[in-house]
PDB file of C-alpha atoms in Angstrom:
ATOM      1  CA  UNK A 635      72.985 -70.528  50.201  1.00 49.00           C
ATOM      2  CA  UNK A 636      73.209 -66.683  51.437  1.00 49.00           C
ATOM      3  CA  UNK A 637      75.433 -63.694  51.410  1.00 42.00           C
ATOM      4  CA  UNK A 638      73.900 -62.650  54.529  1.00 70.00           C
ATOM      5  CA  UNK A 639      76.258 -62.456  57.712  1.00 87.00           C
ATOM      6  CA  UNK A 640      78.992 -64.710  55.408  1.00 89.00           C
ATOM      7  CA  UNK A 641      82.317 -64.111  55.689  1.00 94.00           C
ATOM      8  CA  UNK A 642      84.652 -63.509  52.571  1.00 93.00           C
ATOM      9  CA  UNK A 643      86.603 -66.668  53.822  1.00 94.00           C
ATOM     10  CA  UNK A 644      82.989 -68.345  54.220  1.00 94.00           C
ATOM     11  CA  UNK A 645      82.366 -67.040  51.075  1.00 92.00           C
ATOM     12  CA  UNK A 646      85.635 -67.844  48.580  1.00 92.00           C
ATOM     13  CA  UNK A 647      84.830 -71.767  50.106  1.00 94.00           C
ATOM     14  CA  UNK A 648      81.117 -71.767  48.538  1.00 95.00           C
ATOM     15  CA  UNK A 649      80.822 -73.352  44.787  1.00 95.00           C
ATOM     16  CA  UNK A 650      81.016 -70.845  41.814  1.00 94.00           C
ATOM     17  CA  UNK A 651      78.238 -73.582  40.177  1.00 95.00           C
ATOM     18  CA  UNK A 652      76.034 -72.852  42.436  1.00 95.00           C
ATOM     19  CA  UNK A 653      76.290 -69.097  42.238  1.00 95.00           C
ATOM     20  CA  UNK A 654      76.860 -68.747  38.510  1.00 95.00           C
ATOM     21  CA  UNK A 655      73.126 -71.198  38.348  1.00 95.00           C
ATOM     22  CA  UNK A 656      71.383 -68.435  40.497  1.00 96.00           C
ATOM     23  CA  UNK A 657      72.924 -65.606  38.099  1.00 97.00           C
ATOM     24  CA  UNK A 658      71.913 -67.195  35.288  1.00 96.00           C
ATOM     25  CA  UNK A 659      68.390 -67.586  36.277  1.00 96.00           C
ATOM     26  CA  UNK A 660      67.838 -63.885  37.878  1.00 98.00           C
ATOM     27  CA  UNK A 661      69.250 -62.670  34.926  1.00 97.00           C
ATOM     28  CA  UNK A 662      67.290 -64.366  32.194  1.00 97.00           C
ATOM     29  CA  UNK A 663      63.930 -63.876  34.497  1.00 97.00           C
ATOM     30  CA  UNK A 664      64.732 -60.209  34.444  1.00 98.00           C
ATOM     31  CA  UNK A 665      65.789 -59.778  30.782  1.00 97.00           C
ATOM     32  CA  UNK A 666      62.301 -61.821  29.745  1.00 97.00           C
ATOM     33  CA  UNK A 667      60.074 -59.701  31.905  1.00 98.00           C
ATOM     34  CA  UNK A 668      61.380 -56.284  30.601  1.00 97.00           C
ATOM     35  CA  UNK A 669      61.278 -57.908  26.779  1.00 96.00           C
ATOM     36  CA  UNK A 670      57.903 -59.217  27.748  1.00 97.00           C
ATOM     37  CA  UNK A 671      56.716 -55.751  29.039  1.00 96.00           C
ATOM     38  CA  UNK A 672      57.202 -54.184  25.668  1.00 95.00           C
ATOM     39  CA  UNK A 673      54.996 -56.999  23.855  1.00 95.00           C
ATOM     40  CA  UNK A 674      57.773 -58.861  22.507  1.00 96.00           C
ATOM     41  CA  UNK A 675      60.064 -62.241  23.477  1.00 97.00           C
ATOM     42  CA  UNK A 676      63.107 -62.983  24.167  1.00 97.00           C
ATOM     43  CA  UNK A 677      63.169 -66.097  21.580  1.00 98.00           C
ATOM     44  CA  UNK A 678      61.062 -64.211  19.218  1.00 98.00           C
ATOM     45  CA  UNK A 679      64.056 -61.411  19.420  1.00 98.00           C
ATOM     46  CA  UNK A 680      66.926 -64.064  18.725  1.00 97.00           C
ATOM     47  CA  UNK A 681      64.649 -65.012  15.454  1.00 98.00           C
ATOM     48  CA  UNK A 682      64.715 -61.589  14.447  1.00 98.00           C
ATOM     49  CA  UNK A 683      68.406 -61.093  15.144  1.00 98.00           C
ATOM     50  CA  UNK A 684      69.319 -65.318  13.579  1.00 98.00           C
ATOM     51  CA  UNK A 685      67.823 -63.967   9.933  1.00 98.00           C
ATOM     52  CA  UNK A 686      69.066 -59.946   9.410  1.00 98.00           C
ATOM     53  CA  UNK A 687      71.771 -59.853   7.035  1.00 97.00           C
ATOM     54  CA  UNK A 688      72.010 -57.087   9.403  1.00 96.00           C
ATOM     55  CA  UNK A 689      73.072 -58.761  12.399  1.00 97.00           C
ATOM     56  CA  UNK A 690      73.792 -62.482  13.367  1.00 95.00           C
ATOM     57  CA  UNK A 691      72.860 -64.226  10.093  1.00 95.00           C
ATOM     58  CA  UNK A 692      75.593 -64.200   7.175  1.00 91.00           C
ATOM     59  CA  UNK A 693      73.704 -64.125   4.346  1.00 93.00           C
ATOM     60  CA  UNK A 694      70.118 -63.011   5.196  1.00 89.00           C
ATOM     61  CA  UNK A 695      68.584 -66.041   3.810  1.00 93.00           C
ATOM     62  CA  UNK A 696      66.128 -67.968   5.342  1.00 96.00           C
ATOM     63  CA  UNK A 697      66.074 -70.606   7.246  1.00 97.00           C
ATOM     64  CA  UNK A 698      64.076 -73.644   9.036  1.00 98.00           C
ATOM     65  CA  UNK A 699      63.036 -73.501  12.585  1.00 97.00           C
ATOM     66  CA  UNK A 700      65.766 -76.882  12.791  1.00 97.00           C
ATOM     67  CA  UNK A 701      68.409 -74.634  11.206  1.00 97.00           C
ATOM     68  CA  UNK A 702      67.307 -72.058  13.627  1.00 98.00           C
ATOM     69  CA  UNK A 703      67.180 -74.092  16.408  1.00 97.00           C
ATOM     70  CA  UNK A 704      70.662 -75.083  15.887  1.00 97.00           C
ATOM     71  CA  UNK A 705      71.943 -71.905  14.870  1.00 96.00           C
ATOM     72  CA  UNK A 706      70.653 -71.081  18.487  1.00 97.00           C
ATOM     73  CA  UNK A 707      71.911 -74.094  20.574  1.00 96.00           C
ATOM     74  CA  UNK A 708      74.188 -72.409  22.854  1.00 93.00           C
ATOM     75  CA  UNK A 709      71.695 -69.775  23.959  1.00 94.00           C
ATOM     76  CA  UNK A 710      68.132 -71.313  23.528  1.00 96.00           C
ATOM     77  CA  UNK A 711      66.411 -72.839  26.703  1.00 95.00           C
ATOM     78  CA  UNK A 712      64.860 -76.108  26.894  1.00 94.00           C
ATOM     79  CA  UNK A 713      61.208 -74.542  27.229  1.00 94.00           C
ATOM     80  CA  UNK A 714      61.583 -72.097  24.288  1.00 97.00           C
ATOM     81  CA  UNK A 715      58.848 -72.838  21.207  1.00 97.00           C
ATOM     82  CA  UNK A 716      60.500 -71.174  18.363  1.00 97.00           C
ATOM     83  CA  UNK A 717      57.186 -72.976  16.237  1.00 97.00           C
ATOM     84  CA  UNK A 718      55.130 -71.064  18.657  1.00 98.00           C
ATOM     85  CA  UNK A 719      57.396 -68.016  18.725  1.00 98.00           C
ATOM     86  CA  UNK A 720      57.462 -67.818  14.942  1.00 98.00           C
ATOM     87  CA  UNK A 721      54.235 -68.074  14.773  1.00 98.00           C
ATOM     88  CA  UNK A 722      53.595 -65.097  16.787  1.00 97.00           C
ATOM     89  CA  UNK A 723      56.209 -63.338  14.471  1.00 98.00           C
ATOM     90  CA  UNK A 724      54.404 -64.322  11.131  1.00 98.00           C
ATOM     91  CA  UNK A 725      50.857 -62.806  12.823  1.00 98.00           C
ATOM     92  CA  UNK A 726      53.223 -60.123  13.185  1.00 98.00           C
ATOM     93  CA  UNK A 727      54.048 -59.635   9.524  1.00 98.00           C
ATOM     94  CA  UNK A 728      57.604 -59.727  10.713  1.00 98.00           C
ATOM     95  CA  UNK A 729      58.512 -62.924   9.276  1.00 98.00           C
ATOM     96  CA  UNK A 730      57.192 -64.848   6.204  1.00 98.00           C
ATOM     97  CA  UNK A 731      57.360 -68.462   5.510  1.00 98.00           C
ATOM     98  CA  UNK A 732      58.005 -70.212   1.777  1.00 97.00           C
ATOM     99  CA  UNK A 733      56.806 -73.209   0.456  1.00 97.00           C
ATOM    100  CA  UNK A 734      60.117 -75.333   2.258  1.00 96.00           C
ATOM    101  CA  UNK A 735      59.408 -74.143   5.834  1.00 96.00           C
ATOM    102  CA  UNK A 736      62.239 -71.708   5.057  1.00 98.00           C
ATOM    103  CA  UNK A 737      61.360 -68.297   7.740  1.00 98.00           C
ATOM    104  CA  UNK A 738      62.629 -65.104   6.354  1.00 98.00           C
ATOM    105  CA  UNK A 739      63.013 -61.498   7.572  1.00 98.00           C
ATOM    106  CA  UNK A 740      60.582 -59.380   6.270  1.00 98.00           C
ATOM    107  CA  UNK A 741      61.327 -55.545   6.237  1.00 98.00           C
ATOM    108  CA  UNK A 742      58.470 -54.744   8.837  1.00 98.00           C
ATOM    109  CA  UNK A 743      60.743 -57.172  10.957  1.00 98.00           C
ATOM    110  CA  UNK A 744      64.230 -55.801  10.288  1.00 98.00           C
ATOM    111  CA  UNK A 745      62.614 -52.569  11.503  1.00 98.00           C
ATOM    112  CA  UNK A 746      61.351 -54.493  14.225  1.00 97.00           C
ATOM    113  CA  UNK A 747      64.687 -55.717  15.184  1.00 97.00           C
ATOM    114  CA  UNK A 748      66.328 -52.474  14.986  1.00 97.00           C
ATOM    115  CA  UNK A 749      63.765 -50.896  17.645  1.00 96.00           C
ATOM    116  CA  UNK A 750      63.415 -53.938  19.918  1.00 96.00           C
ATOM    117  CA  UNK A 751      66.934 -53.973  19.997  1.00 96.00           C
ATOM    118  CA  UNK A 752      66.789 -50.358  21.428  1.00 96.00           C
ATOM    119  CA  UNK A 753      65.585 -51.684  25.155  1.00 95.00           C
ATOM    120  CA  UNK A 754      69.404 -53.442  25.378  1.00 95.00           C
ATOM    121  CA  UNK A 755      70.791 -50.794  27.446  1.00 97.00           C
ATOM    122  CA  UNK A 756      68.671 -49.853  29.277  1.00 97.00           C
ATOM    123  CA  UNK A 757      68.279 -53.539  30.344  1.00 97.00           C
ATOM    124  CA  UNK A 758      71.938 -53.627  31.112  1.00 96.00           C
ATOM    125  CA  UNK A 759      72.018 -50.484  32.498  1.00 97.00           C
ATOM    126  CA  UNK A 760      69.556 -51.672  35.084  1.00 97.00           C
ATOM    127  CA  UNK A 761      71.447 -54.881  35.615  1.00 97.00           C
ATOM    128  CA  UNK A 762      74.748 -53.383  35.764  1.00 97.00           C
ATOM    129  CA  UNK A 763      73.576 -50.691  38.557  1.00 98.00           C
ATOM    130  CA  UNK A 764      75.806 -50.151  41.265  1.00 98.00           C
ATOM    131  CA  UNK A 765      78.908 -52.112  39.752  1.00 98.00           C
ATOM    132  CA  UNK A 766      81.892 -50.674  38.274  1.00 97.00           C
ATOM    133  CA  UNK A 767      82.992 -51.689  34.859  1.00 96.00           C
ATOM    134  CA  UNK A 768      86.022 -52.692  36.129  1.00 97.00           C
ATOM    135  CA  UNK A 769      84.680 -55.140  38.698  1.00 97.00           C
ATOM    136  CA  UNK A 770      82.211 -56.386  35.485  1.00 97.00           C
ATOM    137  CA  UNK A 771      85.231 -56.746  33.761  1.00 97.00           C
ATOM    138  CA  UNK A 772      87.169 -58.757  36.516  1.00 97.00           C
ATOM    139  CA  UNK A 773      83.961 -61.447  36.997  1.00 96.00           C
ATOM    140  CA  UNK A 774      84.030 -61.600  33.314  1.00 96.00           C
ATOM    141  CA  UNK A 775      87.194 -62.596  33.690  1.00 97.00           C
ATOM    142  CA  UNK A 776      87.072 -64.767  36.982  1.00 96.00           C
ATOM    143  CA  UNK A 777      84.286 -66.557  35.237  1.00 96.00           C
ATOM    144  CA  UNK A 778      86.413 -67.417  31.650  1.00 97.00           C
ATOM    145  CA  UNK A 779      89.175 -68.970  34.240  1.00 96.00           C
ATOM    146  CA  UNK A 780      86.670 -70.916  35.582  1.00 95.00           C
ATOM    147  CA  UNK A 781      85.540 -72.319  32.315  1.00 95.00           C
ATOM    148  CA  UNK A 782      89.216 -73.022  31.036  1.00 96.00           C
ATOM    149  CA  UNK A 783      89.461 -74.799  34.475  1.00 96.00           C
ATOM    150  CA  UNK A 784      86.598 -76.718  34.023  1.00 95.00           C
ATOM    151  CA  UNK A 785      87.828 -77.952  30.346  1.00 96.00           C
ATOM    152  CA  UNK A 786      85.481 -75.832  28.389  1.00 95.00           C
ATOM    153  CA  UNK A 787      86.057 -73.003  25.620  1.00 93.00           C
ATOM    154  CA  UNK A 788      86.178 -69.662  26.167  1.00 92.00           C
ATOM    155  CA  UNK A 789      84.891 -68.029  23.179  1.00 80.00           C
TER     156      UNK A 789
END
């Protein structure tokens, strides 16, 4: 499907699925290319993020790559590794690994996490370039309608 010479009419008739699909993709393509372009992944990120005290995880212990993995099973995508991707972190020194397969945060990672996490906005920035926060805020909102429609949870 195209935007090109559609009408709005033509337009409001054409299936959000289809549209939300191509968002999705273009947006995760885009987000891993600018991660990848400062030396780092997008799954190797989320392991950071999954095992700070300091952000997502609770309690700042460690955990498996299952616990991980399912920690992760609303955002993770069929193709990522997290084996391989932790592996890359370990090389790293950002992560360490006990005798139980347990992964933990080491403190050359938290640092790691804190400056990685400094390319956000300018990510979003660049995706969020020419559209006002208000429209952003009204898709947001289209889109959670959808969903409820649909029978799923809105978080």
């Amino acid at each position: 499907m195209t935007t090109q010479q559609v009408s709005d009419a033509e337009l409001a008739g054409q299936p959000a699925a289809y549209w939300t699909g191509v968002a999705y993709e273009a947006l995760i393509a885009y987000t891993r290319a600018r991660q990848a372009e400062k030396g780092y992944t997008q799954p190797q990120f989320w392991l950071l993020r999954n095992l700070s005290v300091n952000d997502i995880s609770p309690d700042g212990e460690g955990m498996t790559l299952p616990e991980l993995r399912k920690a992760m099973t609303s955002y993770i995508r069929p193709e990522d590794d997290l084996a391989a991707e932790a592996e890359g972190l370990l090389a790293r020194g950002w992560l360490t690994q006990d005798a139980e397969g347990r992964l933990w945060l080491t403190s050359e990672g938290e640092q790691a996490r804190v400056d990685l996490a400094r390319n956000a906005p300018a990510i979003r920035a660049a995706l969020h370039e020419g559209i006002d926060d208000a429209d952003y805020v009204t898709t947001v909102k289209v889109l959670q309608q959808l969903i409820r429609n649909a029978g799923g949870a809105v978080a």
